[in-house]
Amino acid sequence: QVQLVESGGGLVQPGGSLRLSCAAAGFTFHFHPIGWFRQAPGKEREAVLCVGSVGGTTYTADSVKGRFTISRDNSRSSVYLEMSDLQPDDTAVYYCATDRPPFRIGGGACPRGDYWGQGTQVTVSS
């Protein structure tokens, strides 16, 4: 059974930092691209950053360039989202996701979203 569990969200002041974690189980983690997505109130879910199976970033949303980075540790079956210089517009529920094969690969690729975690809330407010 595929499981994705996000953690690390919380309340942070503008300009602050957070590190989100996505712990995976139930599948061969090191084969799978993983994506971080977010959904703000009243908005559609959007891709934030996505990483390929060997660790290269495949997609970065313009809104987070220079502030957020994605990484993965295949030995821990985990993916991380390092967020800095957080702004109120970053307030959202953050999700990690992956797919069943076949995978989307290459530049600009993010998972379709066959599997999702439950999400973790990030609130940026003074």
XYZ file of C-alpha atoms in Angstrom:
126
model
C 0.000 0.000 0.000
C 1.479 3.308 -1.110
C 1.881 5.804 1.714
C 3.105 9.380 1.568
C 3.246 11.311 4.819
C 4.095 14.994 4.906
C 5.373 16.789 7.994
C 7.080 19.998 9.013
C 4.388 22.559 8.333
C 3.454 25.303 10.731
C 3.092 29.005 11.316
C 6.030 31.185 10.297
C 6.574 34.906 9.982
C 7.271 36.522 6.601
C 10.911 36.050 5.697
C 11.145 32.870 7.724
C 12.072 29.332 6.732
C 10.616 25.859 6.988
C 11.654 22.386 5.944
C 8.945 19.997 4.871
C 9.460 16.244 4.751
C 7.653 13.581 2.765
C 8.164 10.043 4.047
C 7.252 7.293 1.608
C 6.432 3.618 1.994
C 4.846 0.802 0.069
C 6.672 1.172 -3.225
C 10.175 1.086 -4.699
C 10.972 4.650 -3.764
C 14.194 5.143 -5.697
C 12.444 4.462 -9.022
C 9.815 7.141 -8.557
C 9.837 10.835 -9.373
C 8.231 12.851 -6.571
C 6.590 16.247 -6.608
C 5.679 18.872 -4.050
C 2.388 20.631 -4.730
C 0.396 23.205 -2.837
C -3.162 24.430 -2.669
C -4.078 27.786 -1.240
C -7.635 28.607 -0.141
C -9.839 29.238 -3.152
C -7.110 28.305 -5.625
C -6.286 25.262 -7.694
C -3.549 22.902 -6.649
C -0.253 23.798 -8.280
C 3.115 22.124 -8.686
C 5.898 23.728 -6.678
C 9.001 21.600 -7.233
C 9.518 18.125 -8.642
C 12.479 15.788 -8.496
C 13.479 12.856 -10.644
C 14.346 9.413 -9.383
C 18.075 10.135 -9.136
C 17.666 13.519 -7.490
C 17.739 16.119 -10.230
C 15.140 18.857 -10.045
C 12.799 18.534 -13.002
C 10.449 21.436 -12.323
C 10.503 24.677 -10.346
C 7.553 27.034 -10.209
C 8.525 30.604 -11.084
C 6.995 31.838 -7.842
C 9.493 29.910 -5.706
C 12.680 30.174 -7.758
C 15.605 31.211 -5.620
C 13.662 30.542 -2.404
C 12.654 26.861 -2.364
C 14.675 23.753 -3.121
C 13.798 20.089 -3.339
C 15.972 17.129 -2.415
C 15.577 13.446 -1.817
C 17.290 10.824 0.287
C 16.634 7.452 -1.292
C 18.217 5.677 1.695
C 15.471 7.159 3.882
C 12.677 7.016 1.267
C 12.136 10.697 1.852
C 11.853 13.921 -0.088
C 12.377 17.364 1.398
C 11.219 20.852 0.549
C 13.457 23.578 1.917
C 11.598 26.878 1.953
C 13.172 30.222 2.736
C 12.078 33.851 2.555
C 8.505 32.694 2.994
C 5.784 35.153 2.088
C 2.059 35.285 2.830
C 1.350 34.083 -0.737
C 3.106 30.831 0.181
C 0.343 30.025 2.655
C -1.194 26.753 1.525
C -1.544 23.072 2.229
C 1.550 21.376 0.851
C 1.334 17.869 -0.579
C 3.793 15.375 -1.978
C 2.768 13.067 -4.779
C 4.018 10.304 -7.000
C 2.734 8.084 -9.801
C 2.387 4.520 -10.928
C 4.563 3.742 -13.955
C 4.924 4.934 -16.636
C 6.425 8.085 -15.203
C 6.624 11.527 -16.659
C 10.316 12.246 -17.124
C 12.504 15.014 -18.384
C 12.647 18.739 -18.004
C 9.466 20.318 -16.721
C 8.038 16.982 -15.624
C 5.998 16.508 -12.479
C 3.951 13.520 -11.352
C 0.368 13.270 -12.583
C -0.664 12.644 -8.986
C -1.711 8.986 -8.836
C -0.814 8.967 -5.130
C -1.022 11.824 -2.641
C -0.174 12.428 0.951
C -2.606 14.024 3.386
C -0.864 17.398 3.252
C 0.726 19.709 5.777
C -0.410 23.271 6.429
C 2.023 26.139 5.978
C 0.836 29.525 7.182
C 2.940 32.636 6.666
C 1.715 35.495 8.765
C 2.966 38.158 11.113
